[in-house]
Coordinates of C-alpha atoms in Angstrom, one line a residue:
Chain A
M122 CA 113.2 -13.9 169.1
K123 CA 112.9 -10.2 169.8
R124 CA 111.5 -7.9 167.2
V125 CA 113.8 -5.4 165.5
M126 CA 112.5 -1.9 166.1
I127 CA 115.3 0.1 164.5
K128 CA 117.3 -1.1 161.6
T129 CA 119.8 0.6 159.4
V130 CA 121.6 -0.8 156.5
N131 CA 124.7 1.1 155.2
L132 CA 123.1 4.4 156.3
T133 CA 125.3 7.2 155.1
K134 CA 125.0 10.9 155.1
K135 CA 127.5 13.2 153.3
Y136 CA 127.6 17.0 153.3
G137 CA 129.7 17.7 150.2
D138 CA 133.1 16.1 150.8
F139 CA 132.4 15.6 154.5
T140 CA 130.9 12.3 155.6
A141 CA 128.8 12.8 158.8
V142 CA 127.7 9.2 159.0
K143 CA 129.3 6.3 157.1
D144 CA 127.8 2.9 156.4
L145 CA 125.8 2.6 159.7
N146 CA 124.5 -0.8 160.3
L147 CA 122.5 -1.1 163.4
E148 CA 119.7 -3.3 164.9
V149 CA 117.9 -2.3 168.0
Y150 CA 115.4 -4.7 169.6
E151 CA 112.1 -4.2 171.2
G152 CA 112.4 -3.0 174.8
E153 CA 116.1 -2.5 174.6
F154 CA 118.0 0.4 176.1
F155 CA 120.6 1.1 173.4
C156 CA 123.2 3.8 173.7
L157 CA 125.1 5.6 171.0
L158 CA 128.4 6.7 172.5
G159 CA 130.8 9.2 171.0
P160 CA 132.2 12.6 171.3
N161 CA 130.7 15.7 169.6
G162 CA 130.8 15.4 165.9
A163 CA 130.7 11.6 165.9
G164 CA 127.5 11.6 163.9
K165 CA 125.0 10.8 166.6
T166 CA 122.7 13.7 165.9
T167 CA 122.8 13.2 162.2
T168 CA 121.9 9.5 162.8
F169 CA 118.8 10.7 164.8
L170 CA 117.8 13.2 162.1
M171 CA 118.0 10.5 159.4
L172 CA 116.0 8.0 161.6
L173 CA 113.3 10.7 162.0
G174 CA 113.2 11.4 158.3
L175 CA 114.3 14.9 158.8
T176 CA 117.4 14.7 156.7
R177 CA 117.7 12.4 153.6
P178 CA 120.4 9.8 153.7
T179 CA 122.9 10.1 150.9
Y180 CA 122.5 6.3 150.6
G181 CA 121.5 3.3 152.7
S182 CA 118.2 2.4 154.2
A183 CA 116.5 2.5 157.6
W184 CA 113.4 1.2 159.2
I185 CA 111.5 2.0 162.3
E186 CA 109.6 -1.2 163.1
D187 CA 108.6 -2.2 159.6
C188 CA 108.3 1.3 158.3
D189 CA 110.8 2.7 155.8
I190 CA 111.9 6.1 157.0
I191 CA 112.8 7.3 153.5
R192 CA 109.6 6.2 151.7
N193 CA 107.3 6.9 154.6
P194 CA 108.8 9.3 157.1
L195 CA 105.4 10.4 158.4
E196 CA 104.5 6.9 159.4
A197 CA 107.9 6.4 161.0
R198 CA 107.4 9.6 163.1
K199 CA 104.2 8.2 164.4
R200 CA 106.2 5.4 166.0
V201 CA 109.0 7.5 167.4
G202 CA 109.1 10.0 170.2
F203 CA 112.1 12.3 170.0
V204 CA 113.7 14.3 172.8
P205 CA 116.4 16.7 171.5
E206 CA 119.3 17.8 173.6
V207 CA 117.7 21.2 174.0
P208 CA 114.1 20.2 174.8
G209 CA 112.5 22.8 172.4
L210 CA 109.5 23.4 174.6
Y211 CA 107.7 26.7 174.5
D212 CA 108.7 28.7 177.5
D213 CA 105.7 31.0 177.4
L214 CA 103.3 28.1 177.6
T215 CA 102.5 26.0 180.6
A216 CA 103.4 22.3 180.9
R217 CA 99.8 21.4 180.1
E218 CA 99.6 23.8 177.1
N219 CA 102.9 22.4 175.7
L220 CA 101.6 18.8 176.0
T221 CA 98.1 19.8 174.6
F222 CA 99.8 21.3 171.5
T223 CA 101.8 18.2 170.8
A224 CA 98.7 16.0 171.5
E225 CA 96.8 18.0 168.9
L226 CA 99.6 17.7 166.4
N227 CA 99.5 13.9 166.9
G228 CA 95.7 13.7 166.6
V229 CA 95.2 12.5 170.2
P230 CA 91.4 12.5 170.7
K231 CA 90.1 15.3 172.9
S232 CA 88.2 12.8 175.0
V233 CA 91.4 11.2 176.3
R234 CA 93.8 14.1 176.0
E235 CA 93.3 15.6 179.5
K236 CA 93.7 12.2 181.3
K237 CA 96.7 11.3 179.2
I238 CA 98.4 14.6 180.0
K239 CA 97.7 14.2 183.7
D240 CA 99.0 10.6 183.7
L241 CA 102.2 11.7 181.8
L242 CA 102.8 14.6 184.2
D243 CA 102.5 12.1 187.1
K244 CA 104.9 9.7 185.3
V245 CA 107.6 12.3 184.9
D246 CA 107.0 13.6 188.4
L247 CA 105.7 17.0 187.4
K248 CA 102.3 16.6 189.0
G249 CA 102.0 20.0 190.6
W250 CA 103.6 21.8 187.7
A251 CA 100.9 21.4 185.0
D252 CA 99.8 25.1 185.0
V253 CA 103.2 26.7 185.5
K254 CA 105.0 28.3 182.5
V255 CA 107.8 26.2 181.3
G256 CA 110.1 29.2 181.3
K257 CA 110.2 28.8 185.1
F258 CA 111.3 25.1 185.0
S259 CA 114.8 23.9 185.7
R260 CA 116.8 22.2 183.0
G261 CA 116.0 18.8 184.5
M262 CA 112.3 19.5 184.7
K263 CA 112.2 20.7 181.1
Q264 CA 113.9 17.5 180.0
R265 CA 111.4 15.4 182.0
L266 CA 108.6 17.4 180.4
A267 CA 110.1 16.8 177.0
I268 CA 110.0 13.1 177.7
A269 CA 106.3 13.4 178.6
D270 CA 105.9 15.4 175.4
A271 CA 107.5 12.6 173.3
L272 CA 105.4 10.0 175.0
I273 CA 102.0 11.6 174.3
K274 CA 101.7 9.8 171.0
E275 CA 102.4 6.5 172.7
P276 CA 105.5 5.7 170.7
K277 CA 107.1 2.3 170.4
V278 CA 110.6 3.9 170.1
L279 CA 112.0 6.8 172.1
M280 CA 115.0 8.6 170.8
L281 CA 116.9 10.9 173.1
D282 CA 119.8 13.0 172.0
E283 CA 122.1 13.7 175.0
P284 CA 119.2 13.9 177.4
T285 CA 121.3 14.5 180.5
A286 CA 123.6 17.2 179.0
G287 CA 123.9 20.1 181.3
I288 CA 121.8 18.5 184.1
D289 CA 123.1 18.0 187.6
P290 CA 123.9 14.4 188.7
K291 CA 120.6 14.0 190.7
G292 CA 118.5 15.3 187.8
S293 CA 120.4 13.0 185.4
E294 CA 119.8 10.0 187.6
E295 CA 116.1 10.8 187.7
I296 CA 115.9 11.0 184.0
L297 CA 117.8 7.8 183.4
S298 CA 115.7 5.9 186.0
L299 CA 112.6 7.1 184.2
L300 CA 114.0 5.9 180.9
E301 CA 115.0 2.6 182.4
N302 CA 111.4 2.1 183.7
L303 CA 110.0 2.9 180.3
S304 CA 112.3 0.4 178.7
R305 CA 112.0 -2.4 181.3
K306 CA 108.3 -2.0 182.4
E307 CA 106.6 -0.6 179.3
G308 CA 108.7 -2.3 176.7
I309 CA 109.6 1.0 174.9
T310 CA 112.7 0.8 172.8
I311 CA 115.2 3.4 173.9
L312 CA 117.9 4.8 171.6
M313 CA 119.9 7.3 173.5
S314 CA 123.1 9.2 172.6
S315 CA 125.5 10.2 175.3
H316 CA 129.1 10.9 175.9
L317 CA 128.8 10.2 179.6
L318 CA 130.2 6.8 180.1
H319 CA 129.0 6.1 183.6
H320 CA 125.4 6.7 182.5
V321 CA 125.7 4.4 179.6
E322 CA 127.5 1.7 181.7
K323 CA 124.8 1.8 184.3
Y324 CA 121.7 1.8 182.2
G325 CA 122.5 0.7 178.7
D326 CA 121.8 -2.9 177.5
R327 CA 124.0 -2.5 174.4
I328 CA 126.1 0.2 173.1
A329 CA 127.6 1.4 169.8
I330 CA 130.7 3.5 169.9
M331 CA 130.7 6.0 167.1
K332 CA 133.8 7.7 165.8
K333 CA 133.9 10.1 162.9
G334 CA 130.6 8.9 161.6
E335 CA 131.4 5.2 161.9
I336 CA 130.5 2.5 164.4
V337 CA 133.9 1.3 165.7
A338 CA 132.5 -1.1 168.4
T339 CA 129.1 -2.5 169.2
G340 CA 127.8 -5.0 171.6
S341 CA 126.7 -5.5 175.2
I342 CA 128.8 -3.6 177.8
S343 CA 129.9 -6.8 179.5
S344 CA 131.1 -8.4 176.2
L345 CA 132.9 -5.2 175.2
V346 CA 134.7 -4.8 178.5
K347 CA 135.9 -8.4 178.5
E348 CA 137.7 -7.8 175.3
E349 CA 139.8 -5.0 176.9
N350 CA 141.6 -6.1 180.1
I351 CA 143.8 -3.3 181.4
V352 CA 146.5 -4.4 183.8
E353 CA 148.2 -1.6 185.5
I354 CA 151.5 -2.6 187.2
D355 CA 153.4 -0.4 189.6
L356 CA 157.1 -1.3 189.9
E357 CA 160.3 -0.1 191.5
G358 CA 162.0 0.7 188.2
V359 CA 161.0 -0.2 184.6
D360 CA 163.4 -1.2 181.8
E361 CA 163.2 -2.3 178.2
A362 CA 163.9 -5.9 179.0
L363 CA 160.7 -6.1 181.1
I364 CA 158.6 -4.4 178.4
S365 CA 160.0 -6.8 175.8
E366 CA 159.2 -9.8 178.0
L367 CA 155.6 -8.6 178.7
N368 CA 155.0 -8.0 175.0
R369 CA 155.8 -11.6 174.3
L370 CA 153.0 -12.8 176.6
D371 CA 150.0 -14.4 174.9
G372 CA 147.0 -12.1 174.4
V373 CA 149.0 -8.8 175.1
K374 CA 148.0 -6.1 172.6
E375 CA 149.9 -3.1 173.9
V376 CA 152.4 -2.2 176.7
E377 CA 152.7 1.5 177.6
R378 CA 155.2 3.0 180.0
R379 CA 154.2 5.8 182.3
G380 CA 157.1 6.5 184.6
N381 CA 157.4 3.5 187.0
K382 CA 154.1 2.2 185.8
L383 CA 153.2 -0.1 182.9
I384 CA 149.8 -0.1 181.3
I385 CA 149.2 -3.4 179.6
V386 CA 146.2 -3.9 177.3
A387 CA 145.3 -7.6 176.9
Q388 CA 142.5 -9.8 175.5
R389 CA 142.3 -11.7 178.9
D390 CA 143.2 -11.3 182.5
I391 CA 147.0 -11.7 182.6
R392 CA 147.7 -10.4 186.1
R393 CA 149.3 -13.7 187.3
E394 CA 151.7 -13.9 184.3
V395 CA 152.6 -10.2 184.6
F396 CA 153.6 -10.7 188.2
D397 CA 155.6 -13.8 187.3
V398 CA 157.5 -12.1 184.5
A399 CA 158.4 -9.1 186.7
S400 CA 159.5 -11.3 189.6
K401 CA 161.7 -13.5 187.2
I402 CA 163.5 -10.4 185.9
G403 CA 164.0 -9.2 189.4
K404 CA 161.7 -6.2 189.5
K405 CA 159.9 -5.5 192.7
V406 CA 156.2 -5.2 192.1
I407 CA 154.4 -2.7 194.3
S408 CA 150.9 -3.3 192.9
V409 CA 149.0 -5.0 190.1
K410 CA 145.5 -3.8 189.2
L411 CA 143.0 -5.0 186.6
T412 CA 140.6 -2.6 185.0
Q413 CA 137.6 -3.8 182.9
S414 CA 135.6 -0.7 182.2
L415 CA 133.9 1.1 179.4
E416 CA 136.1 4.1 180.1
R417 CA 139.1 2.1 178.8
I418 CA 137.2 1.0 175.8
Y419 CA 136.3 4.5 175.1
A420 CA 139.8 5.7 175.6
K421 CA 141.0 3.1 173.2
Y422 CA 139.0 4.9 170.4
F423 CA 139.3 8.4 171.5
R424 CA 142.0 10.6 172.9
E425 CA 142.1 10.7 176.6
E426 CA 141.4 14.4 176.8
E427 CA 138.1 13.9 175.1
I428 CA 136.7 11.9 178.0
R429 CA 137.9 14.2 180.7
Chain B
M300 CA 97.3 18.1 157.3
R301 CA 97.1 19.0 161.0
I302 CA 97.4 22.7 160.4
T303 CA 94.8 24.1 162.8
P304 CA 96.8 23.6 166.0
I305 CA 99.7 25.5 164.4
I306 CA 97.5 28.3 163.2
R307 CA 95.9 28.6 166.6
K308 CA 99.2 28.6 168.4
E309 CA 100.8 31.1 166.1
V310 CA 97.8 33.5 166.4
A311 CA 97.9 33.1 170.2
D312 CA 101.6 33.8 170.1
H313 CA 101.1 37.0 168.1
L314 CA 98.2 38.2 170.2
S315 CA 99.9 37.6 173.5
S316 CA 103.3 39.0 172.3
R317 CA 104.5 42.4 173.5
R318 CA 104.8 43.5 169.9
F319 CA 101.2 43.2 169.0
P320 CA 99.8 46.0 171.2
L321 CA 102.7 48.2 170.1
L322 CA 102.0 47.6 166.4
I323 CA 98.3 48.1 166.6
A324 CA 98.9 51.3 168.8
L325 CA 101.3 52.6 166.2
V326 CA 98.8 52.2 163.3
L327 CA 95.8 53.3 165.3
L328 CA 97.3 56.4 167.0
S329 CA 98.8 57.7 163.8
G330 CA 95.4 57.2 162.1
L331 CA 93.5 59.0 164.9
A332 CA 96.0 61.8 165.2
T333 CA 96.0 62.6 161.5
S334 CA 92.2 62.4 161.5
Y335 CA 91.9 64.8 164.4
L336 CA 94.3 67.3 162.8
G337 CA 93.0 66.7 159.3
V338 CA 89.4 67.3 160.1
Q339 CA 90.1 70.8 161.3
S340 CA 91.7 71.9 158.1
I341 CA 89.6 69.9 155.6
V342 CA 86.1 70.3 157.0
K343 CA 86.1 74.1 157.5
G344 CA 82.5 74.7 157.0
P345 CA 79.3 73.1 155.6
I346 CA 80.1 70.7 152.7
K347 CA 77.7 70.0 149.8
E348 CA 76.4 66.5 149.8
T349 CA 78.0 65.8 146.4
E350 CA 81.4 66.7 147.8
Q351 CA 81.1 64.8 151.0
T352 CA 82.6 61.6 149.7
I353 CA 85.7 63.4 148.4
A354 CA 86.0 65.4 151.6
F355 CA 85.6 62.3 153.8
L356 CA 88.2 60.3 151.9
R357 CA 90.5 63.3 152.1
L358 CA 90.5 62.8 155.8
L359 CA 92.4 59.6 155.1
T360 CA 94.7 60.9 152.3
G361 CA 95.2 64.4 153.7
S362 CA 95.3 67.4 151.5
E363 CA 98.2 69.4 150.1
E364 CA 97.2 72.6 151.8
T365 CA 97.3 71.1 155.3
Q366 CA 100.8 69.6 155.2
I367 CA 99.8 67.1 157.8
P368 CA 100.9 63.5 157.2
S369 CA 97.9 61.4 156.4
Y370 CA 96.7 58.0 157.5
V371 CA 97.7 56.6 154.1
Y372 CA 101.2 58.2 154.5
F373 CA 101.6 56.5 157.9
I374 CA 100.4 53.1 156.6
G375 CA 103.0 53.5 153.8
L376 CA 105.6 54.3 156.4
F377 CA 104.8 51.9 159.3
G378 CA 103.2 49.1 157.2
P379 CA 106.6 47.6 156.4
I380 CA 107.5 47.7 160.1
V381 CA 104.3 46.0 161.1
G382 CA 104.8 43.3 158.4
I383 CA 108.5 42.7 159.2
A384 CA 107.9 42.7 163.0
L385 CA 105.4 39.9 162.6
S386 CA 107.7 37.6 160.6
F387 CA 111.4 38.4 160.8
D388 CA 112.0 35.8 163.5
S389 CA 109.2 33.4 163.0
V390 CA 111.3 30.5 161.6
N391 CA 114.9 31.1 162.8
R392 CA 113.9 31.7 166.4
E393 CA 112.2 28.3 166.5
V394 CA 115.2 26.7 164.8
S395 CA 117.6 28.1 167.3
S396 CA 115.4 27.4 170.3
G397 CA 115.0 23.8 169.3
S398 CA 111.3 23.9 169.0
M399 CA 111.4 23.5 165.2
L400 CA 113.2 20.2 165.6
K401 CA 110.7 19.0 168.1
L402 CA 107.8 20.2 165.9
L403 CA 109.2 18.4 162.9
S404 CA 109.6 15.2 164.8
N405 CA 105.9 14.9 165.0
P406 CA 103.9 13.2 162.2
I407 CA 103.1 16.4 160.3
Y408 CA 104.1 17.7 156.9
R409 CA 106.5 20.6 156.7
D410 CA 104.0 22.5 154.6
S411 CA 101.7 22.5 157.6
I412 CA 104.2 24.4 159.7
I413 CA 105.1 27.1 157.2
L414 CA 101.5 27.4 156.0
G415 CA 100.3 27.7 159.6
K416 CA 102.7 30.5 160.2
I417 CA 101.6 32.3 157.0
I418 CA 97.9 31.9 157.6
A419 CA 98.3 33.1 161.2
G420 CA 100.4 36.1 160.1
I421 CA 97.7 37.0 157.4
L422 CA 95.0 36.8 160.0
I423 CA 96.8 39.1 162.3
I424 CA 97.5 41.6 159.5
L425 CA 93.8 41.5 158.5
L426 CA 92.9 42.1 162.1
I427 CA 95.3 45.1 162.4
V428 CA 94.3 46.7 159.1
F429 CA 90.6 46.2 159.2
S430 CA 90.2 47.1 162.9
S431 CA 92.3 50.2 162.7
T432 CA 90.8 51.4 159.4
G433 CA 87.3 50.7 160.9
I434 CA 88.2 52.7 164.1
V435 CA 89.7 55.6 162.1
T436 CA 86.7 55.7 159.8
G437 CA 84.3 55.7 162.8
F438 CA 86.4 58.5 164.4
N439 CA 86.3 60.5 161.2
I440 CA 82.5 60.2 161.1
L441 CA 82.3 61.5 164.6
L442 CA 84.6 64.4 163.9
A443 CA 83.3 65.4 160.5
G444 CA 79.6 64.8 161.3
F445 CA 79.0 63.0 158.1
G446 CA 80.0 59.6 156.7
P447 CA 81.0 58.2 153.4
T448 CA 78.5 57.3 150.7
I449 CA 78.2 53.6 149.6
E450 CA 80.8 54.2 146.9
G451 CA 83.0 55.9 149.5
T452 CA 82.6 52.9 151.8
F453 CA 83.7 50.6 149.0
R454 CA 86.7 52.8 148.3
I455 CA 87.7 52.5 152.0
I456 CA 87.3 48.7 151.8
Y457 CA 89.5 48.5 148.7
F458 CA 92.0 50.8 150.4
A459 CA 92.0 48.4 153.4
I460 CA 92.6 45.4 151.1
A461 CA 95.5 47.3 149.4
S462 CA 96.9 48.1 152.9
F463 CA 96.6 44.5 153.8
L464 CA 98.4 43.4 150.7
Y465 CA 101.1 46.0 151.2
I466 CA 101.8 44.9 154.8
A467 CA 101.5 41.2 153.8
L468 CA 104.2 41.7 151.2
W469 CA 106.5 43.0 153.9
F470 CA 105.5 40.1 156.1
S471 CA 106.5 37.7 153.3
I472 CA 109.9 39.5 152.9
G473 CA 110.5 39.2 156.7
L474 CA 109.5 35.5 156.6
L475 CA 111.8 34.8 153.7
F476 CA 114.7 36.3 155.6
S477 CA 113.8 34.4 158.7
I478 CA 114.1 31.2 156.7
V479 CA 117.3 32.2 154.9
F480 CA 119.2 33.6 157.9
R481 CA 119.9 31.6 161.0
R482 CA 120.2 34.6 163.3
T483 CA 117.1 36.8 164.1
T484 CA 119.2 40.0 164.2
T485 CA 120.5 39.3 160.7
S486 CA 117.0 38.6 159.3
A487 CA 115.7 41.8 161.0
L488 CA 118.6 43.9 159.6
A489 CA 118.2 42.4 156.2
S490 CA 114.5 43.2 156.2
L491 CA 115.0 46.7 157.3
A492 CA 117.8 47.2 154.7
V493 CA 115.3 46.2 152.0
W494 CA 112.7 48.6 153.4
V495 CA 115.2 51.5 153.5
F496 CA 116.3 50.7 150.0
F497 CA 112.8 50.7 148.5
S498 CA 111.7 53.7 150.6
I499 CA 114.7 56.0 150.0
F500 CA 117.4 54.7 147.7
I501 CA 115.1 53.4 145.0
Y502 CA 114.4 57.0 143.9
L503 CA 118.2 57.8 143.6
V504 CA 118.8 54.6 141.8
A505 CA 115.8 55.2 139.4
D506 CA 117.2 58.7 138.7
I507 CA 120.7 57.4 137.9
I508 CA 119.3 54.6 135.7
A509 CA 116.8 56.9 133.9
T510 CA 119.5 59.6 133.3
E511 CA 121.8 57.0 131.8
V512 CA 119.1 55.3 129.7
A513 CA 117.8 58.6 128.4
G514 CA 121.3 59.9 127.9
L515 CA 120.4 63.2 129.5
R516 CA 124.0 64.0 130.4
Y517 CA 124.9 64.3 126.7
Y518 CA 122.4 67.0 125.9
F519 CA 123.3 70.6 126.5
P520 CA 121.7 73.0 127.2
E521 CA 118.3 71.4 126.9
P522 CA 117.6 67.7 126.1
P523 CA 115.0 66.9 123.4
T524 CA 111.5 65.9 124.4
S525 CA 112.0 62.3 123.4
A526 CA 115.0 62.0 125.8
K527 CA 112.9 63.6 128.6
W528 CA 110.1 61.1 127.8
L529 CA 112.5 58.2 127.9
Y530 CA 113.8 59.5 131.3
Y531 CA 110.3 59.6 132.7
V532 CA 109.3 56.2 131.4
T533 CA 112.5 54.6 132.7
Y534 CA 112.2 56.4 136.1
D535 CA 108.6 55.4 136.4
A536 CA 109.4 51.7 135.6
V537 CA 112.3 51.5 138.1
I538 CA 110.4 53.1 141.0
R539 CA 107.6 50.6 140.5
F540 CA 109.9 48.0 141.9
S541 CA 109.2 49.6 145.2
P542 CA 106.2 48.3 147.1
Q543 CA 105.8 51.8 148.6
T544 CA 105.4 53.3 145.2
L545 CA 102.8 50.7 144.2
Y546 CA 100.9 51.2 147.5
S547 CA 101.0 55.0 147.3
E548 CA 99.5 54.7 143.8
V549 CA 96.8 52.3 144.7
A550 CA 95.8 54.0 147.9
G551 CA 96.0 57.5 146.4
Y552 CA 93.9 56.7 143.3
I553 CA 91.3 54.7 145.2
L554 CA 90.8 57.3 147.9
S555 CA 91.1 60.3 145.6
P556 CA 88.4 60.0 142.9
E557 CA 89.1 63.6 141.9
I558 CA 92.6 62.8 140.6
L559 CA 93.1 63.5 137.0
V560 CA 95.2 61.2 134.9
I561 CA 97.8 63.3 133.1
Y562 CA 99.5 61.6 130.2
F563 CA 102.7 62.7 128.8
N564 CA 102.8 63.0 125.0
P565 CA 106.4 62.7 123.7
Y566 CA 105.7 64.9 120.8
G567 CA 103.5 67.5 122.3
G568 CA 104.2 67.7 126.0
F569 CA 101.7 66.9 128.7
Y570 CA 98.0 66.7 127.9
L571 CA 94.8 65.8 129.7
P572 CA 92.9 62.8 128.2
S573 CA 89.6 64.5 129.0
L574 CA 88.9 68.0 129.8
K575 CA 85.7 67.0 131.5
L576 CA 86.6 67.5 135.1
R577 CA 84.6 65.0 137.0
P578 CA 85.5 62.6 139.7
L579 CA 86.4 59.1 138.6
S580 CA 83.9 56.3 139.2
L581 CA 85.0 53.4 141.5
D582 CA 85.3 51.2 138.4
E583 CA 87.6 53.8 136.7
S584 CA 89.7 54.1 139.8
L585 CA 90.0 50.3 140.1
S586 CA 91.0 49.9 136.5
L587 CA 93.5 52.7 137.0
V588 CA 95.2 51.0 140.0
W589 CA 94.8 47.4 138.8
P590 CA 98.4 47.2 137.4
S591 CA 99.9 48.3 140.7
F592 CA 97.4 46.3 142.7
S593 CA 98.1 43.1 140.7
T594 CA 101.9 43.7 141.1
L595 CA 101.4 43.9 144.8
I596 CA 99.5 40.5 144.8
A597 CA 102.0 38.9 142.4
S598 CA 105.0 40.1 144.5
F599 CA 103.4 38.8 147.7
V600 CA 102.6 35.4 146.1
I601 CA 106.1 35.0 144.5
I602 CA 108.0 35.8 147.8
L603 CA 105.7 33.5 149.8
T604 CA 106.2 30.7 147.3
L605 CA 109.9 31.2 147.4
S606 CA 109.8 31.1 151.2
I607 CA 107.8 27.9 151.3
L608 CA 110.1 26.2 148.8
I609 CA 113.2 27.2 150.7
F610 CA 111.6 26.1 154.0
L611 CA 110.7 22.7 152.5
K612 CA 114.3 22.1 151.3
M613 CA 116.1 23.5 154.4
E614 CA 117.9 21.2 156.7
V615 CA 116.8 21.8 160.3
R616 CA 119.8 20.9 162.4
P617 CA 120.0 21.7 166.0
S618 CA 122.3 24.7 166.4
W619 CA 124.1 23.1 169.4
A620 CA 125.0 19.9 167.5

């Protein structure tokens, strides 16, 4: 059985009357690539801040490995490397100087510091950039350096808050591949927040969808998408009788009309039955399409405009 | 506490910033210029050995006849700018750039971060004050052809300590605002507003308060001596809230041993406590300035403590979240 590296129990943060995070219950396992998915204001950053011991939860508990983040935040931070959305590196220092500063703060012995910095710069593909001021780096390079910076303390858990925000697709892929390697090859537990579905879908092992501070869905991507089968049927004319018939089908949760199209949300693949019902009523079917994607799951919880 | 890397980085940041050479040039050039102009009017001819200390110290304080702004005057004027410039953005800039969040995600106590910034700022102020005072003193020796006595040297050292405290007090005010305000422009403007108030408006405020307390408006044509006394005492108490007043008193009394203390007798007008006109000894000068000196220290400590407490309690949220 895999070790639990991050655990939260009813973790809640309130700012006055506003609840930023509500009763968060989460377990992230060793070596897992776990994604927090949600739009801005969903409570992802507040969750990170609580897990880092930088903001005190209103109530609830959380542990990093076996370390209580409320009672012993300093020990917890020894185990966690954090990469904020804006890397927070010092632009007037070189890559090497930035890493040296973080190494000193983490008590990395001088004897191994130089080698460690060199190895990390190699790992994040910034080998020839060690002595260049960070102000000259692109956003993607800064983010990779920030990952190296977080790794200098050899953390067991790496938390990343929207690491690909504002980075071009190629740069994003590089960062995510790097994170995937860290998770798969080095066994580092990754907790990453994002609102980019295709990234999460491609790299995440499990996800938690957050909405207004609460987790509304959690699980592996495959298990989540299986619960939401979207059948899109294009017809030559739609009427209420057809909609009513389709609603009677077993497993159908919702039927929505969009012009001559019907969008049917079901718990299973009902393409065959949908085709049969349409034919029986005498409606000519132009096409029937099944969609099982995270995007639909996401759309279920958030307004469509939020994902565009 | 891993405070050394933070101090080292902060000191390096100050030294490599564009502000540092500007600030040190501001202090140094004003000191050298006033020395050069002052020496021509103060040291007009041969000076007796007994008067050399007073004459040498007057190169720093200036004399009433010359009308040339002195080194003490310039420190009083530019000291707040130096202190504020070193601290007004030290916390909020790091918060808005995200580096504070990254810094805090390391296994270090928050105290280390704020104390590192304070210690680095103090070191830089010490460097500016002692190096510029040393250079100005050396320049004065060259120009005047004589140096201070041992007592005079100690007076200059105490003056440098007072200058340090004065600038450090403004540093702490800038630091407090950099913690309280999220935007660097707001913290800079707030610090400058406090400086303008205590440099200019405090005298107006003191006059208004003292006039009201003494009830001077109700006496015509001439208020009684007791009302005048109350006016002076109140006015004096109010202007002592200004760091500039405190600093002027400390620097003035330490560097001017010939100053006579004139007391005001409510029943018999002004009187001199001693008619024996001799310069004050260093001990006498120090005891005279001690209330103002200790107020400077206390203000500095109180504002720093407040800054530390607010910083420890503040929630560092990324500004983009």
